[in-house]
PDB file of C-alpha atoms in Angstrom:
ATOM      1  CA  UNK A   1      -0.302   0.156   0.020  1.00  0.00           C
ATOM      2  CA  UNK A   2       2.704   2.448   0.693  1.00  0.00           C
ATOM      3  CA  UNK A   3       4.671   2.216  -2.370  1.00  0.00           C
ATOM      4  CA  UNK A   4       1.088   2.663  -4.321  1.00  0.00           C
ATOM      5  CA  UNK A   5       1.389   5.999  -2.125  1.00  0.00           C
ATOM      6  CA  UNK A   6       4.181   6.773  -3.216  1.00  0.00           C
ATOM      7  CA  UNK A   7       4.083   5.788  -6.533  1.00  0.00           C
ATOM      8  CA  UNK A   8       0.964   8.045  -7.043  1.00  0.00           C
ATOM      9  CA  UNK A   9       2.498  11.378  -5.453  1.00  0.00           C
ATOM     10  CA  UNK A  10       5.334  10.858  -7.694  1.00  0.00           C
ATOM     11  CA  UNK A  11       3.310  10.078 -10.993  1.00  0.00           C
ATOM     12  CA  UNK A  12       1.329  13.715  -9.790  1.00  0.00           C
ATOM     13  CA  UNK A  13       4.840  15.331  -9.695  1.00  0.00           C
ATOM     14  CA  UNK A  14       5.865  14.438 -12.704  1.00  0.00           C
ATOM     15  CA  UNK A  15       1.747  15.901 -13.883  1.00  0.00           C
ATOM     16  CA  UNK A  16       2.786  19.400 -11.902  1.00  0.00           C
ATOM     17  CA  UNK A  17       6.366  19.214 -13.322  1.00  0.00           C
ATOM     18  CA  UNK A  18       5.171  18.851 -17.308  1.00  0.00           C
ATOM     19  CA  UNK A  19       2.899  21.737 -16.719  1.00  0.00           C
ATOM     20  CA  UNK A  20       5.061  24.228 -14.884  1.00  0.00           C
ATOM     21  CA  UNK A  21       6.791  23.860 -17.936  1.00  0.00           C
ATOM     22  CA  UNK A  22       4.559  24.597 -19.868  1.00  0.00           C
ATOM     23  CA  UNK A  23       3.456  27.383 -18.261  1.00  0.00           C
ATOM     24  CA  UNK A  24       7.286  28.451 -17.818  1.00  0.00           C
ATOM     25  CA  UNK A  25       7.642  28.486 -21.676  1.00  0.00           C
ATOM     26  CA  UNK A  26       4.208  29.838 -22.588  1.00  0.00           C
ATOM     27  CA  UNK A  27       3.962  33.232 -20.212  1.00  0.00           C
ATOM     28  CA  UNK A  28       6.993  35.307 -21.383  1.00  0.00           C
ATOM     29  CA  UNK A  29       5.796  34.113 -25.357  1.00  0.00           C
ATOM     30  CA  UNK A  30       2.149  36.037 -24.618  1.00  0.00           C
ATOM     31  CA  UNK A  31       3.967  38.772 -22.179  1.00  0.00           C
ATOM     32  CA  UNK A  32       5.628  40.084 -25.780  1.00  0.00           C
ATOM     33  CA  UNK A  33       2.056  40.381 -27.306  1.00  0.00           C
ATOM     34  CA  UNK A  34       1.376  42.887 -24.339  1.00  0.00           C
ATOM     35  CA  UNK A  35       4.675  45.207 -23.782  1.00  0.00           C
ATOM     36  CA  UNK A  36       5.995  45.153 -26.517  1.00  0.00           C
ATOM     37  CA  UNK A  37       5.839  49.053 -26.084  1.00  0.00           C
ATOM     38  CA  UNK A  38       8.083  49.626 -24.321  1.00  0.00           C
ATOM     39  CA  UNK A  39      10.689  48.680 -27.654  1.00  0.00           C
ATOM     40  CA  UNK A  40       8.390  51.804 -29.437  1.00  0.00           C
ATOM     41  CA  UNK A  41      10.636  55.081 -30.205  1.00  0.00           C
ATOM     42  CA  UNK A  42       8.060  56.999 -28.515  1.00  0.00           C
ATOM     43  CA  UNK A  43       8.267  54.547 -25.579  1.00  0.00           C
ATOM     44  CA  UNK A  44       7.952  57.106 -22.854  1.00  0.00           C
ATOM     45  CA  UNK A  45       4.574  57.979 -24.321  1.00  0.00           C
ATOM     46  CA  UNK A  46       3.260  54.765 -24.742  1.00  0.00           C
ATOM     47  CA  UNK A  47       4.496  52.992 -22.104  1.00  0.00           C
ATOM     48  CA  UNK A  48       1.476  54.459 -19.775  1.00  0.00           C
ATOM     49  CA  UNK A  49      -0.379  55.319 -23.037  1.00  0.00           C
ATOM     50  CA  UNK A  50      -0.565  51.147 -22.318  1.00  0.00           C
ATOM     51  CA  UNK A  51      -0.558  51.020 -18.866  1.00  0.00           C
ATOM     52  CA  UNK A  52      -3.043  47.597 -18.700  1.00  0.00           C
ATOM     53  CA  UNK A  53      -0.780  46.110 -21.040  1.00  0.00           C
ATOM     54  CA  UNK A  54       1.636  46.771 -19.430  1.00  0.00           C
ATOM     55  CA  UNK A  55       0.507  45.612 -15.525  1.00  0.00           C
ATOM     56  CA  UNK A  56      -0.135  42.321 -17.602  1.00  0.00           C
ATOM     57  CA  UNK A  57       3.003  41.618 -19.259  1.00  0.00           C
ATOM     58  CA  UNK A  58       4.611  42.285 -15.415  1.00  0.00           C
ATOM     59  CA  UNK A  59       2.128  39.894 -14.031  1.00  0.00           C
ATOM     60  CA  UNK A  60       3.476  37.246 -16.934  1.00  0.00           C
ATOM     61  CA  UNK A  61       6.379  37.357 -15.949  1.00  0.00           C
ATOM     62  CA  UNK A  62       5.612  36.663 -12.199  1.00  0.00           C
ATOM     63  CA  UNK A  63       3.872  34.083 -12.888  1.00  0.00           C
ATOM     64  CA  UNK A  64       7.244  32.389 -15.235  1.00  0.00           C
ATOM     65  CA  UNK A  65       9.337  33.158 -12.482  1.00  0.00           C
ATOM     66  CA  UNK A  66       6.652  31.307  -9.945  1.00  0.00           C
ATOM     67  CA  UNK A  67       6.839  28.186 -12.697  1.00  0.00           C
ATOM     68  CA  UNK A  68      10.850  28.455 -12.275  1.00  0.00           C
ATOM     69  CA  UNK A  69      11.414  28.683  -9.027  1.00  0.00           C
ATOM     70  CA  UNK A  70       8.240  25.697  -8.436  1.00  0.00           C
ATOM     71  CA  UNK A  71      10.242  22.918 -11.294  1.00  0.00           C
ATOM     72  CA  UNK A  72      13.693  21.922  -8.797  1.00  0.00           C
ATOM     73  CA  UNK A  73      10.654  22.336  -5.416  1.00  0.00           C
ATOM     74  CA  UNK A  74       8.720  19.462  -7.250  1.00  0.00           C
ATOM     75  CA  UNK A  75      11.882  18.057  -8.336  1.00  0.00           C
ATOM     76  CA  UNK A  76      13.834  17.666  -5.995  1.00  0.00           C
ATOM     77  CA  UNK A  77      12.230  14.218  -3.593  1.00  0.00           C
ATOM     78  CA  UNK A  78      12.855  12.754  -6.876  1.00  0.00           C
ATOM     79  CA  UNK A  79      15.795  13.675  -8.231  1.00  0.00           C
ATOM     80  CA  UNK A  80      17.913  14.032  -4.535  1.00  0.00           C
ATOM     81  CA  UNK A  81      17.426   9.660  -4.725  1.00  0.00           C
ATOM     82  CA  UNK A  82      19.921   9.616  -7.589  1.00  0.00           C
ATOM     83  CA  UNK A  83      21.670  12.662  -6.506  1.00  0.00           C
ATOM     84  CA  UNK A  84      21.315  14.665  -3.899  1.00  0.00           C
ATOM     85  CA  UNK A  85      24.002  17.172  -4.216  1.00  0.00           C
ATOM     86  CA  UNK A  86      23.278  18.074  -7.718  1.00  0.00           C
ATOM     87  CA  UNK A  87      19.422  17.791  -7.430  1.00  0.00           C
ATOM     88  CA  UNK A  88      20.515  20.849  -4.711  1.00  0.00           C
ATOM     89  CA  UNK A  89      22.293  22.138  -7.431  1.00  0.00           C
ATOM     90  CA  UNK A  90      19.699  22.006  -9.849  1.00  0.00           C
ATOM     91  CA  UNK A  91      17.444  24.217  -7.427  1.00  0.00           C
ATOM     92  CA  UNK A  92      19.680  26.830  -6.561  1.00  0.00           C
ATOM     93  CA  UNK A  93      20.813  27.040 -10.806  1.00  0.00           C
ATOM     94  CA  UNK A  94      16.140  27.438 -11.543  1.00  0.00           C
ATOM     95  CA  UNK A  95      16.266  29.815  -8.468  1.00  0.00           C
ATOM     96  CA  UNK A  96      19.826  32.092  -9.579  1.00  0.00           C
ATOM     97  CA  UNK A  97      17.422  31.230 -12.805  1.00  0.00           C
ATOM     98  CA  UNK A  98      14.568  33.254 -11.897  1.00  0.00           C
ATOM     99  CA  UNK A  99      16.154  36.213  -9.794  1.00  0.00           C
ATOM    100  CA  UNK A 100      16.741  37.953 -13.769  1.00  0.00           C
ATOM    101  CA  UNK A 101      13.430  37.761 -14.676  1.00  0.00           C
ATOM    102  CA  UNK A 102      12.172  39.362 -10.985  1.00  0.00           C
ATOM    103  CA  UNK A 103      15.451  41.707 -11.820  1.00  0.00           C
ATOM    104  CA  UNK A 104      13.198  42.283 -15.246  1.00  0.00           C
ATOM    105  CA  UNK A 105       9.547  42.785 -13.642  1.00  0.00           C
ATOM    106  CA  UNK A 106      11.022  45.368 -11.312  1.00  0.00           C
ATOM    107  CA  UNK A 107      12.548  46.869 -14.189  1.00  0.00           C
ATOM    108  CA  UNK A 108       9.242  47.059 -16.465  1.00  0.00           C
ATOM    109  CA  UNK A 109       7.123  48.610 -13.673  1.00  0.00           C
ATOM    110  CA  UNK A 110       9.840  50.681 -12.764  1.00  0.00           C
ATOM    111  CA  UNK A 111       9.889  52.213 -16.413  1.00  0.00           C
ATOM    112  CA  UNK A 112       6.094  52.656 -16.108  1.00  0.00           C
ATOM    113  CA  UNK A 113       6.441  54.849 -13.343  1.00  0.00           C
ATOM    114  CA  UNK A 114       9.154  56.805 -15.414  1.00  0.00           C
ATOM    115  CA  UNK A 115       6.516  57.373 -17.983  1.00  0.00           C
ATOM    116  CA  UNK A 116       3.312  58.614 -15.993  1.00  0.00           C
ATOM    117  CA  UNK A 117       6.067  61.118 -14.769  1.00  0.00           C
ATOM    118  CA  UNK A 118       7.125  61.550 -18.282  1.00  0.00           C
ATOM    119  CA  UNK A 119       3.611  62.491 -18.971  1.00  0.00           C
ATOM    120  CA  UNK A 120       2.244  64.356 -16.324  1.00  0.00           C
ATOM    121  CA  UNK A 121       5.613  66.639 -16.405  1.00  0.00           C
ATOM    122  CA  UNK A 122       3.897  69.527 -17.650  1.00  0.00           C
ATOM    123  CA  UNK A 123       8.099  70.723 -18.980  1.00  0.00           C
ATOM    124  CA  UNK A 124       9.943  67.236 -18.967  1.00  0.00           C
ATOM    125  CA  UNK A 125      13.581  67.657 -19.168  1.00  0.00           C
ATOM    126  CA  UNK A 126      13.347  65.300 -22.124  1.00  0.00           C
ATOM    127  CA  UNK A 127      17.445  64.220 -21.551  1.00  0.00           C
ATOM    128  CA  UNK A 128      16.899  62.660 -18.099  1.00  0.00           C
ATOM    129  CA  UNK A 129      13.623  60.463 -18.420  1.00  0.00           C
ATOM    130  CA  UNK A 130      15.756  59.326 -22.154  1.00  0.00           C
ATOM    131  CA  UNK A 131      18.567  58.698 -20.035  1.00  0.00           C
ATOM    132  CA  UNK A 132      16.556  57.089 -17.519  1.00  0.00           C
ATOM    133  CA  UNK A 133      14.589  54.938 -19.733  1.00  0.00           C
ATOM    134  CA  UNK A 134      17.360  53.422 -21.902  1.00  0.00           C
ATOM    135  CA  UNK A 135      18.985  52.373 -18.656  1.00  0.00           C
ATOM    136  CA  UNK A 136      15.805  50.803 -17.475  1.00  0.00           C
ATOM    137  CA  UNK A 137      15.321  48.926 -21.070  1.00  0.00           C
ATOM    138  CA  UNK A 138      19.371  47.863 -21.563  1.00  0.00           C
ATOM    139  CA  UNK A 139      19.029  46.111 -17.603  1.00  0.00           C
ATOM    140  CA  UNK A 140      16.137  44.194 -19.130  1.00  0.00           C
ATOM    141  CA  UNK A 141      17.876  43.308 -22.202  1.00  0.00           C
ATOM    142  CA  UNK A 142      21.314  41.734 -20.222  1.00  0.00           C
ATOM    143  CA  UNK A 143      18.779  40.612 -17.705  1.00  0.00           C
ATOM    144  CA  UNK A 144      17.697  38.748 -20.547  1.00  0.00           C
ATOM    145  CA  UNK A 145      20.517  37.355 -21.534  1.00  0.00           C
ATOM    146  CA  UNK A 146      22.305  36.886 -18.560  1.00  0.00           C
ATOM    147  CA  UNK A 147      19.830  34.779 -17.346  1.00  0.00           C
ATOM    148  CA  UNK A 148      20.630  32.616 -20.274  1.00  0.00           C
ATOM    149  CA  UNK A 149      23.670  31.522 -18.039  1.00  0.00           C
ATOM    150  CA  UNK A 150      21.368  29.414 -15.311  1.00  0.00           C
ATOM    151  CA  UNK A 151      19.186  28.298 -17.400  1.00  0.00           C
ATOM    152  CA  UNK A 152      21.675  26.294 -19.121  1.00  0.00           C
ATOM    153  CA  UNK A 153      22.930  25.093 -16.319  1.00  0.00           C
ATOM    154  CA  UNK A 154      20.230  24.120 -15.104  1.00  0.00           C
ATOM    155  CA  UNK A 155      19.127  22.790 -18.166  1.00  0.00           C
ATOM    156  CA  UNK A 156      22.463  20.529 -18.022  1.00  0.00           C
ATOM    157  CA  UNK A 157      22.293  19.412 -14.875  1.00  0.00           C
ATOM    158  CA  UNK A 158      18.661  18.218 -14.696  1.00  0.00           C
ATOM    159  CA  UNK A 159      19.303  16.392 -18.068  1.00  0.00           C
ATOM    160  CA  UNK A 160      22.065  14.972 -16.605  1.00  0.00           C
ATOM    161  CA  UNK A 161      20.632  13.834 -13.565  1.00  0.00           C
ATOM    162  CA  UNK A 162      17.384  12.565 -15.851  1.00  0.00           C
ATOM    163  CA  UNK A 163      19.618  10.873 -18.159  1.00  0.00           C
ATOM    164  CA  UNK A 164      21.827   8.621 -15.680  1.00  0.00           C
ATOM    165  CA  UNK A 165      17.964   7.784 -13.339  1.00  0.00           C
ATOM    166  CA  UNK A 166      16.666   6.437 -16.428  1.00  0.00           C
ATOM    167  CA  UNK A 167      13.692   8.252 -15.401  1.00  0.00           C
ATOM    168  CA  UNK A 168      12.650   9.757 -19.182  1.00  0.00           C
ATOM    169  CA  UNK A 169      13.550   8.132 -22.230  1.00  0.00           C
ATOM    170  CA  UNK A 170      16.994   8.310 -22.372  1.00  0.00           C
ATOM    171  CA  UNK A 171      16.540  10.183 -25.753  1.00  0.00           C
ATOM    172  CA  UNK A 172      14.826  12.901 -25.071  1.00  0.00           C
ATOM    173  CA  UNK A 173      17.444  13.745 -21.880  1.00  0.00           C
ATOM    174  CA  UNK A 174      20.236  13.679 -24.717  1.00  0.00           C
ATOM    175  CA  UNK A 175      18.055  16.297 -26.814  1.00  0.00           C
ATOM    176  CA  UNK A 176      18.385  17.909 -23.339  1.00  0.00           C
ATOM    177  CA  UNK A 177      21.488  18.463 -23.015  1.00  0.00           C
ATOM    178  CA  UNK A 178      22.466  18.981 -26.624  1.00  0.00           C
ATOM    179  CA  UNK A 179      20.050  22.075 -25.926  1.00  0.00           C
ATOM    180  CA  UNK A 180      21.622  23.054 -22.800  1.00  0.00           C
ATOM    181  CA  UNK A 181      24.992  22.881 -24.702  1.00  0.00           C
ATOM    182  CA  UNK A 182      23.732  24.927 -27.192  1.00  0.00           C
ATOM    183  CA  UNK A 183      21.526  27.917 -24.855  1.00  0.00           C
ATOM    184  CA  UNK A 184      25.471  28.525 -23.516  1.00  0.00           C
ATOM    185  CA  UNK A 185      27.206  28.632 -26.889  1.00  0.00           C
ATOM    186  CA  UNK A 186      24.142  30.891 -27.316  1.00  0.00           C
ATOM    187  CA  UNK A 187      24.493  33.035 -24.039  1.00  0.00           C
ATOM    188  CA  UNK A 188      28.044  33.294 -24.143  1.00  0.00           C
ATOM    189  CA  UNK A 189      28.028  34.800 -27.878  1.00  0.00           C
ATOM    190  CA  UNK A 190      25.561  36.904 -26.533  1.00  0.00           C
ATOM    191  CA  UNK A 191      27.554  38.650 -24.473  1.00  0.00           C
ATOM    192  CA  UNK A 192      29.628  40.587 -27.198  1.00  0.00           C
ATOM    193  CA  UNK A 193      26.700  41.972 -29.769  1.00  0.00           C
ATOM    194  CA  UNK A 194      26.154  39.287 -31.755  1.00  0.00           C
ATOM    195  CA  UNK A 195      22.391  38.759 -30.829  1.00  0.00           C
ATOM    196  CA  UNK A 196      21.378  36.932 -34.129  1.00  0.00           C
ATOM    197  CA  UNK A 197      22.009  33.424 -32.807  1.00  0.00           C
ATOM    198  CA  UNK A 198      18.653  32.441 -31.084  1.00  0.00           C
ATOM    199  CA  UNK A 199      18.382  29.761 -33.536  1.00  0.00           C
ATOM    200  CA  UNK A 200      20.719  28.177 -31.004  1.00  0.00           C
ATOM    201  CA  UNK A 201      17.634  27.380 -28.665  1.00  0.00           C
ATOM    202  CA  UNK A 202      15.828  25.447 -31.994  1.00  0.00           C
ATOM    203  CA  UNK A 203      16.308  21.616 -29.197  1.00  0.00           C
ATOM    204  CA  UNK A 204      15.692  22.708 -26.127  1.00  0.00           C
ATOM    205  CA  UNK A 205      12.616  24.944 -26.551  1.00  0.00           C
ATOM    206  CA  UNK A 206      11.019  21.679 -28.546  1.00  0.00           C
ATOM    207  CA  UNK A 207      12.243  19.228 -26.746  1.00  0.00           C
ATOM    208  CA  UNK A 208      10.873  21.134 -22.869  1.00  0.00           C
ATOM    209  CA  UNK A 209       7.539  20.545 -24.275  1.00  0.00           C
ATOM    210  CA  UNK A 210       8.255  16.661 -25.511  1.00  0.00           C
ATOM    211  CA  UNK A 211       9.841  16.484 -21.864  1.00  0.00           C
ATOM    212  CA  UNK A 212       6.446  18.215 -20.063  1.00  0.00           C
ATOM    213  CA  UNK A 213       3.794  16.163 -22.866  1.00  0.00           C
ATOM    214  CA  UNK A 214       5.834  13.231 -22.090  1.00  0.00           C
ATOM    215  CA  UNK A 215       5.432  13.483 -17.889  1.00  0.00           C
ATOM    216  CA  UNK A 216       1.608  14.001 -18.441  1.00  0.00           C
ATOM    217  CA  UNK A 217       0.760  12.133 -20.472  1.00  0.00           C
ATOM    218  CA  UNK A 218       3.094   9.297 -19.411  1.00  0.00           C
ATOM    219  CA  UNK A 219       5.260  10.260 -15.755  1.00  0.00           C
ATOM    220  CA  UNK A 220       8.536   8.769 -14.831  1.00  0.00           C
ATOM    221  CA  UNK A 221       9.492   5.066 -15.461  1.00  0.00           C
ATOM    222  CA  UNK A 222       8.368   3.147 -13.045  1.00  0.00           C
ATOM    223  CA  UNK A 223      11.565   0.460 -12.968  1.00  0.00           C
ATOM    224  CA  UNK A 224      14.001   4.001 -12.088  1.00  0.00           C
ATOM    225  CA  UNK A 225      11.597   5.273  -9.251  1.00  0.00           C
ATOM    226  CA  UNK A 226      11.126   1.335  -8.026  1.00  0.00           C
ATOM    227  CA  UNK A 227      15.056   1.081  -8.577  1.00  0.00           C
ATOM    228  CA  UNK A 228      15.917   4.761  -5.878  1.00  0.00           C
ATOM    229  CA  UNK A 229      13.727   3.595  -3.376  1.00  0.00           C
ATOM    230  CA  UNK A 230      15.103   0.678  -2.658  1.00  0.00           C
ATOM    231  CA  UNK A 231      17.266   0.509   0.649  1.00  0.00           C
ATOM    232  CA  UNK A 232      21.408   0.780  -0.174  1.00  0.00           C
ATOM    233  CA  UNK A 233      23.263  -2.453   0.151  1.00  0.00           C
ATOM    234  CA  UNK A 234      26.140  -1.252   2.986  1.00  0.00           C
TER     235      UNK A 234
END
């Protein structure tokens, strides 16, 4: 009976993690539909003119953050049975990853406040607002780039654990390892101002969606779970 309860809780964890992966991917994509005004030529007026859209975009970023941080929390009890140190490292990497979109959300809301002040000012000092706005935009740009490092580290750690444990088909975890390496390369190159290599996400994006679907429909490999439950022979 105890084994059945454990398997049931593991199955639920797999479904939750799969759903969280989808949320973490879809939320920022949808948010982009709402916050496009921050990159318009007249963004100092456009941001406050589209305040509701900007707030929705910020909310979706927070939803993404919650999903990013929640995934390793649900995965830790399962992964620690295979390698506790790496499982802790995965938790740390994803929490660190979540700090960057959190910073971007604060910058976005600060840009909204700046836009309000600009619109309400009777005789705004345009240069002051433009410099402040440019700094906030650059903070978001750099945050988006730097987030790639903990994201790639988390992807590599997670998929290595999946590969070694056999919790999911190994071809799926191998795709994840390849995708993580490509993301790491893309992020490193982006630091030098080359920003046209987003195609390097072509592996990890579908891999995470396939993984999410697999976890929701099939869950983790029952034999791998059973193996991890066996007591160690000393």
